[in-house]
mmCIF file of C-alpha atoms in Angstrom:
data_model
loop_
_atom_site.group_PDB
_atom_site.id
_atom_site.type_symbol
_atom_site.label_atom_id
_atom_site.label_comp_id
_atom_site.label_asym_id
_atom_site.label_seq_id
_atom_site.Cartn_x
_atom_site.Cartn_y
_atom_site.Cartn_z
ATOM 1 C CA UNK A 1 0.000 0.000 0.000
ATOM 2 C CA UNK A 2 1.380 3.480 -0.690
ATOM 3 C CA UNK A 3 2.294 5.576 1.756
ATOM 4 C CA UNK A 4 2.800 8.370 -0.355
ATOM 5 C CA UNK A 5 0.233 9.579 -3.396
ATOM 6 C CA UNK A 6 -0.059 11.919 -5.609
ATOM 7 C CA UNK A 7 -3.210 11.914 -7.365
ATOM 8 C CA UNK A 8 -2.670 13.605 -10.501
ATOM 9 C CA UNK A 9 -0.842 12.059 -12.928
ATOM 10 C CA UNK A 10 -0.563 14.687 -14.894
ATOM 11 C CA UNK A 11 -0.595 18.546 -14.760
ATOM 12 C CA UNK A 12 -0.491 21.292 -17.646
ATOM 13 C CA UNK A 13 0.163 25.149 -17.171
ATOM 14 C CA UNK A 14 0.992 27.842 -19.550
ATOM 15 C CA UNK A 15 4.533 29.663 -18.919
ATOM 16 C CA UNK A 16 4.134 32.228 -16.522
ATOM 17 C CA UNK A 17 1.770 30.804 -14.629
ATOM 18 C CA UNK A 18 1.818 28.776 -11.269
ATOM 19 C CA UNK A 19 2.189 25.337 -11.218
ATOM 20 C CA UNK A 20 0.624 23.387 -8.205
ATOM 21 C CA UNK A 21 1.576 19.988 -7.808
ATOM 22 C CA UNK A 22 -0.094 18.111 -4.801
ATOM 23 C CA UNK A 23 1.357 15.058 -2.829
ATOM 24 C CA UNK A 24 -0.580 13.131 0.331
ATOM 25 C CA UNK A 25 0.951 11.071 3.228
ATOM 26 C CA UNK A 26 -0.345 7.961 5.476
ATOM 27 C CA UNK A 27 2.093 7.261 7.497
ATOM 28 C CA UNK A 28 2.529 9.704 10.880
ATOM 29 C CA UNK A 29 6.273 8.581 10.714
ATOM 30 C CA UNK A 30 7.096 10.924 8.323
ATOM 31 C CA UNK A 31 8.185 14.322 8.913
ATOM 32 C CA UNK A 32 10.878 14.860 6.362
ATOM 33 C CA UNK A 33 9.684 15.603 2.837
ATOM 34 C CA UNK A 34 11.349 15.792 -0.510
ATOM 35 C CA UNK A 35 10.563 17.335 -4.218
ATOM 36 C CA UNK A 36 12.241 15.503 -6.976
ATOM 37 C CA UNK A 37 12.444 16.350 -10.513
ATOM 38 C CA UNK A 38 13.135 14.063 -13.300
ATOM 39 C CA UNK A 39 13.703 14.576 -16.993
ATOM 40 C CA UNK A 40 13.127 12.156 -19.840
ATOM 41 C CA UNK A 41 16.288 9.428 -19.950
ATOM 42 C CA UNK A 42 17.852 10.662 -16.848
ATOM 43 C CA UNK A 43 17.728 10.008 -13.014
ATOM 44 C CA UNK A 44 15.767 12.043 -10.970
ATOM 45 C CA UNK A 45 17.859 15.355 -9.249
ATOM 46 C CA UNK A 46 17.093 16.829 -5.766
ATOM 47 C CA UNK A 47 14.764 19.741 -6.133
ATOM 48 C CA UNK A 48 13.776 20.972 -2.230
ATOM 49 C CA UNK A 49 12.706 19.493 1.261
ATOM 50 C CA UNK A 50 10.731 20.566 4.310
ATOM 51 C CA UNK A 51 10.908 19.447 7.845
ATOM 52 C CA UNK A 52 7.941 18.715 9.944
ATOM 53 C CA UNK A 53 9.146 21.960 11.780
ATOM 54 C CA UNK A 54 8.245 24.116 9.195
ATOM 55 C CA UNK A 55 5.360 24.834 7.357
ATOM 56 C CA UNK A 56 6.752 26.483 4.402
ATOM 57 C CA UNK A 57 10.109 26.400 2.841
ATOM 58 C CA UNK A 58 10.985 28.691 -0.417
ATOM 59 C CA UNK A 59 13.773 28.425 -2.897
ATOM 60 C CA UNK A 60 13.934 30.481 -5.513
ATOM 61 C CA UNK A 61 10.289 30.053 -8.136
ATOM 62 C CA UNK A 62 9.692 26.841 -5.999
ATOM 63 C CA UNK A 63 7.610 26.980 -2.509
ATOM 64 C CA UNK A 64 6.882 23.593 -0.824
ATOM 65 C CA UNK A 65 4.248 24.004 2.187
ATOM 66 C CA UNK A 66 3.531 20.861 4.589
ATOM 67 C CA UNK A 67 -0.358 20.823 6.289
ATOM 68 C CA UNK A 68 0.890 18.355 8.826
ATOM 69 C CA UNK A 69 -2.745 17.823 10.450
ATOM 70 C CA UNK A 70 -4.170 16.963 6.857
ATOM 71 C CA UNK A 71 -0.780 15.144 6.111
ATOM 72 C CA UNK A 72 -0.471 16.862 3.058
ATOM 73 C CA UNK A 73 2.051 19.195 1.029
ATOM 74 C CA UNK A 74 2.450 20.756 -2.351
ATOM 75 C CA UNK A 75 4.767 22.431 -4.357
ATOM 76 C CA UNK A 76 4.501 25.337 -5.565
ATOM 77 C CA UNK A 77 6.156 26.648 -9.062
ATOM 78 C CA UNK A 78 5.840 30.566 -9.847
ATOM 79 C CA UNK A 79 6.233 31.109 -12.924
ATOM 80 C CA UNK A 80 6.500 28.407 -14.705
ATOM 81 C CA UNK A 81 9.040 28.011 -17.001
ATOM 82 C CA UNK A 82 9.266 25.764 -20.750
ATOM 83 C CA UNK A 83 12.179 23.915 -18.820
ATOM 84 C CA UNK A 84 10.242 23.018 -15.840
ATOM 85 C CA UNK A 85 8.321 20.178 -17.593
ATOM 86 C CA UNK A 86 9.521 17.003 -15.957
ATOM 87 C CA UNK A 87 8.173 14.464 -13.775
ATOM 88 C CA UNK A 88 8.068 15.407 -10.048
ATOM 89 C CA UNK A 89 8.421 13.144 -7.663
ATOM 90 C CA UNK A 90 7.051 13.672 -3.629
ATOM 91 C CA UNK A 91 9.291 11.302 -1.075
ATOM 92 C CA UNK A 92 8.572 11.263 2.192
ATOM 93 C CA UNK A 93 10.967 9.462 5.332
ATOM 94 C CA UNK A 94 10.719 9.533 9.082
ATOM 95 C CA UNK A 95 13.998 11.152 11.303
ATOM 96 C CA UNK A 96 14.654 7.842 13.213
ATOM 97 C CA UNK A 97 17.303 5.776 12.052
ATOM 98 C CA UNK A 98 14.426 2.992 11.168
ATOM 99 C CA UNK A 99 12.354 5.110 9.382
ATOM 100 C CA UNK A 100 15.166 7.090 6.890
ATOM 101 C CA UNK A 101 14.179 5.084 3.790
ATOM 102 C CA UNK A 102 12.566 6.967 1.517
ATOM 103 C CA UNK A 103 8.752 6.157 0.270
ATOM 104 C CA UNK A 104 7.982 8.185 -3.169
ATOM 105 C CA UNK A 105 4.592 8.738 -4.935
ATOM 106 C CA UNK A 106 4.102 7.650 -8.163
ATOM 107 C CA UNK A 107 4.998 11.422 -9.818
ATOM 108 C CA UNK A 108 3.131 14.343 -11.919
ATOM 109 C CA UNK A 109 4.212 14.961 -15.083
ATOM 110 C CA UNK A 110 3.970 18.670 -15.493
ATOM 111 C CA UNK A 111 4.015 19.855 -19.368
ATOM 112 C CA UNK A 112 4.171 23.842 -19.111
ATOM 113 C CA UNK A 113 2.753 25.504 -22.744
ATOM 114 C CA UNK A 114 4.280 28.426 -23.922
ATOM 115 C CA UNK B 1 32.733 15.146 -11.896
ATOM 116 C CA UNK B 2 30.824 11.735 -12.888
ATOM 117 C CA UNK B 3 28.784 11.753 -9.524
ATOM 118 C CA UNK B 4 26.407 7.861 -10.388
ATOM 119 C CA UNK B 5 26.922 5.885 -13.003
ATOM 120 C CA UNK B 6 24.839 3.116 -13.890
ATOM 121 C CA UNK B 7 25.686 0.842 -16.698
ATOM 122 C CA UNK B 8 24.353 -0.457 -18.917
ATOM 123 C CA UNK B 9 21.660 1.809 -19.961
ATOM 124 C CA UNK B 10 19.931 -0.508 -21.414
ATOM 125 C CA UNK B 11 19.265 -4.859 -21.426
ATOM 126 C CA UNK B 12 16.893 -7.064 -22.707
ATOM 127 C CA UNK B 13 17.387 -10.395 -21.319
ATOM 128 C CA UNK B 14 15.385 -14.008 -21.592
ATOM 129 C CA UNK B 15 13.502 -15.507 -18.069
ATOM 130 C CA UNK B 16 16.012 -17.504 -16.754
ATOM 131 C CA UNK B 17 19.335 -15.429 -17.338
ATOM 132 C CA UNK B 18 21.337 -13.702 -14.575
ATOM 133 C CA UNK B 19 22.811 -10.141 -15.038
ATOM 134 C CA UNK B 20 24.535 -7.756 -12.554
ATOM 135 C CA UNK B 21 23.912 -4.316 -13.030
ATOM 136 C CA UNK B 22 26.599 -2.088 -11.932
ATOM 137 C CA UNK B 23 26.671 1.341 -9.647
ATOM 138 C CA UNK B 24 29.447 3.350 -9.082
ATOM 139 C CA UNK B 25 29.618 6.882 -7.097
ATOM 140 C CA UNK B 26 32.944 9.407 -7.175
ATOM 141 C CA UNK B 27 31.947 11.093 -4.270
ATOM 142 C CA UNK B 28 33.005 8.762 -1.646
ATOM 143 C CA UNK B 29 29.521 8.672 -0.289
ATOM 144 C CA UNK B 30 28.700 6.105 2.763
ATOM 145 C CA UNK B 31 24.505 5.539 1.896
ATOM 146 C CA UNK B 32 23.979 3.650 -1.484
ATOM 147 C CA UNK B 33 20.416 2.192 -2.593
ATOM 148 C CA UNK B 34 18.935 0.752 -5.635
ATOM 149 C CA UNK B 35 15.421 1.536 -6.859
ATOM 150 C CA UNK B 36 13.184 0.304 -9.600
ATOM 151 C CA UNK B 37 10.573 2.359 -11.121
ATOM 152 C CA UNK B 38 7.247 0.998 -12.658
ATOM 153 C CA UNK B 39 4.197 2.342 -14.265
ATOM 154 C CA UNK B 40 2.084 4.265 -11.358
ATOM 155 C CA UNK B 41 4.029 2.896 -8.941
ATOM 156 C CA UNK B 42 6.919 5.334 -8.139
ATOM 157 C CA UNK B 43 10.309 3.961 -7.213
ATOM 158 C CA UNK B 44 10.704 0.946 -4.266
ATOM 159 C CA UNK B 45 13.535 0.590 -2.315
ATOM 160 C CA UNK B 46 15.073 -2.578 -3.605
ATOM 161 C CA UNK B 47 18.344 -2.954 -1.091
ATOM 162 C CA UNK B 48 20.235 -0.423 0.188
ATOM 163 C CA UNK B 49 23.723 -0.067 1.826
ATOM 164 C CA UNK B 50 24.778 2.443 4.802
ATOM 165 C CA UNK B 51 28.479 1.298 4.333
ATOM 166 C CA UNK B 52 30.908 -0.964 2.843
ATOM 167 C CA UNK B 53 30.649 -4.277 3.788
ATOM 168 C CA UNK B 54 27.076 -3.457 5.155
ATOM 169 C CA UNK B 55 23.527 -4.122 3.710
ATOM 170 C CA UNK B 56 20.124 -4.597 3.800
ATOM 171 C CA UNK B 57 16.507 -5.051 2.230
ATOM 172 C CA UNK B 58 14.438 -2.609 0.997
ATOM 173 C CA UNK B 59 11.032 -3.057 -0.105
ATOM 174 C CA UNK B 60 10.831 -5.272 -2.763
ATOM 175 C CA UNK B 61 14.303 -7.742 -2.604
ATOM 176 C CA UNK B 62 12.649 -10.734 -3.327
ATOM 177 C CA UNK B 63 15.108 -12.195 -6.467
ATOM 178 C CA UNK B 64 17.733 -9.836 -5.896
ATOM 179 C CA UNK B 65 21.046 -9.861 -4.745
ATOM 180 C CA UNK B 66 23.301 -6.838 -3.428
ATOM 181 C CA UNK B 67 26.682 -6.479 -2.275
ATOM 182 C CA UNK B 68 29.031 -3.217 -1.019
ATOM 183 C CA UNK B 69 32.960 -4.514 -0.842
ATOM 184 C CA UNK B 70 34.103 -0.755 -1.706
ATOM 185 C CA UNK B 71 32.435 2.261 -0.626
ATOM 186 C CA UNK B 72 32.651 3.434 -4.658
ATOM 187 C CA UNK B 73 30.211 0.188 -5.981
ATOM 188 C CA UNK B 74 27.418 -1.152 -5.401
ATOM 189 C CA UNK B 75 25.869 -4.224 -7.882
ATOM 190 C CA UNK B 76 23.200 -5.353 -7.768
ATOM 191 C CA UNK B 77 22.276 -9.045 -8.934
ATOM 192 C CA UNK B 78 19.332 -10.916 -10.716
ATOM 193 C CA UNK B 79 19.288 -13.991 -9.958
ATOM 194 C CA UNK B 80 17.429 -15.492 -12.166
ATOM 195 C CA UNK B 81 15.001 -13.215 -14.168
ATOM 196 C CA UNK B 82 11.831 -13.048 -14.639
ATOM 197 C CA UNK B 83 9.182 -10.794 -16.259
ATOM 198 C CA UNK B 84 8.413 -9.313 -13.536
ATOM 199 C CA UNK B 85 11.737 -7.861 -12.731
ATOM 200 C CA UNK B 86 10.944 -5.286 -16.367
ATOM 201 C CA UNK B 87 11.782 -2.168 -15.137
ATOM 202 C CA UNK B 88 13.937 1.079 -14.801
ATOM 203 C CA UNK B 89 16.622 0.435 -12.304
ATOM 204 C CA UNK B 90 17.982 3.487 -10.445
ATOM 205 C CA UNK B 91 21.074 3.872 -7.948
ATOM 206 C CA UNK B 92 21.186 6.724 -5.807
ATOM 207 C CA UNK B 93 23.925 7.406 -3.115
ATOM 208 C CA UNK B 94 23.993 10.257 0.014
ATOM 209 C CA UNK B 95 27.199 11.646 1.944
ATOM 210 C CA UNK B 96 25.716 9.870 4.851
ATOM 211 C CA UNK B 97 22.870 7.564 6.212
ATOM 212 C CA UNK B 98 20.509 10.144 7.556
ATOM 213 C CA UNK B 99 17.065 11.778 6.667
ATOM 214 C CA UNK B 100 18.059 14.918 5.769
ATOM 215 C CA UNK B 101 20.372 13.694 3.240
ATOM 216 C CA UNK B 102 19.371 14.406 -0.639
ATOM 217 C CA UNK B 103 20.014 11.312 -2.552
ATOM 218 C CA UNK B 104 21.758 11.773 -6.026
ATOM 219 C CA UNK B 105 20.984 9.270 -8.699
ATOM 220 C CA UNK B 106 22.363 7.319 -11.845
ATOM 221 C CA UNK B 107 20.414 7.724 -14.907
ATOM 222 C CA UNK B 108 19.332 4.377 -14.781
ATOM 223 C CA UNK B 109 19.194 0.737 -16.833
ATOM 224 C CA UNK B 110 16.342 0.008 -18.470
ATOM 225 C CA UNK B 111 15.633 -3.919 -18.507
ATOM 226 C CA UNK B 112 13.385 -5.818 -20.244
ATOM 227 C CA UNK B 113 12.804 -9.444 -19.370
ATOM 228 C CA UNK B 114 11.311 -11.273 -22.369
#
């Protein structure tokens, strides 16, 4: 069963505007939570994280925010650009040495439109 | 800097044949892991290693075989294939075995079991 979803497969945005991608957790382990991005034919790269600590963190055109009581977070992309169409994946792991490996959703493949 | 590399990037092989797929990491990084991505399933934690010399079992090990005798590689084994073992293959590494550690990952091997 998967601890971590992300119910929309898919996502499409025209450049400029924001991208929200949205990402859903079971398990009240977690409380360390990772973006990742992947491109076509390549392995996916590190994008940003959030601690259960926070509620927001911001980096540059991407915002992630955590709703801990409705275990829930999304990224945020403003504006979107041609080159961030990829797959993004949401990972999620607990800060106990038994619970560091990482569970990931299944990804959104965002397709931004000029 | 090569960071992970995964070869081959790609393998078709018949049920029944054994293969190892090889990992290696220039960044003298203690945490290595392999993961397999499917259709609408994300990536699972195959095995994963906090050190050389040292492994374990991720999520879905059943038919596969890992072992760490240098902190730069990390193989990992089929046994004996099958066709349910068609997937992209992915080997990521960290600096350390921790939850706040961004994993950075190969580009992947693409097998197909026939």
């Amino acid at each position: 069963d998967q601890q971590v979803k992300q119910n929309s497969p898919s996502l499409s945005v025209q450049e400029g505007r924001i991208s929200i991608l949205n990402c859903d957790y079971t398990n009240s382990m977690f409380d360390y939570f990772l973006w990742y991005k992947k491109y076509p034919a390549e392995g996916p790269t590190f994008l940003i994280s959030i601690s259960s600590i926070k509620d927001k963190n911001e980096d540059g055109r991407f915002t992630v925010f955590l709703n801990k009581s409705a275990k829930h977070l999304s990224l945020h992309i403003v504006p979107s650009q041609p080159g961030d169409s990829a797959v993004y994946f949401c990972a999620a792991s607990g800060s106990r040495s038994n619970d560091y490996k990482l569970s990931f959703g299944a990804g959104t493949t965002v397709t931004v439109r000029a | 800097n090569a960071g992970v590399t995964q070869t081959p990037k790609f393998q078709v092989l018949k049920t029944g044949q054994s293969m190892t797929l090889q990992c290696a990491q220039d960044m003298n990084h203690e945490y290595m892991s392999w993961y397999r991505q499917d259709p609408g399933m994300g990536l699972r934690l195959i095995h994963y290693s906090v050190g050389a010399g040292i492994t374990d079992q991720g999520e879905v090990p059943n038919g596969y075989n890992v072992s760490r005798s240098t902190t730069e590689d990390f193989p990992l084994r089929l046994l004996s294939a099958a066709p349910s073992q068609t997937s992209v293959y992915f080997c990521a590494s960290s600096r350390k075995w921790g939850y706040n550690q961004p994993q950075h990952f190969g580009d992947g091997t693409r097998l197909s079991i026939l």
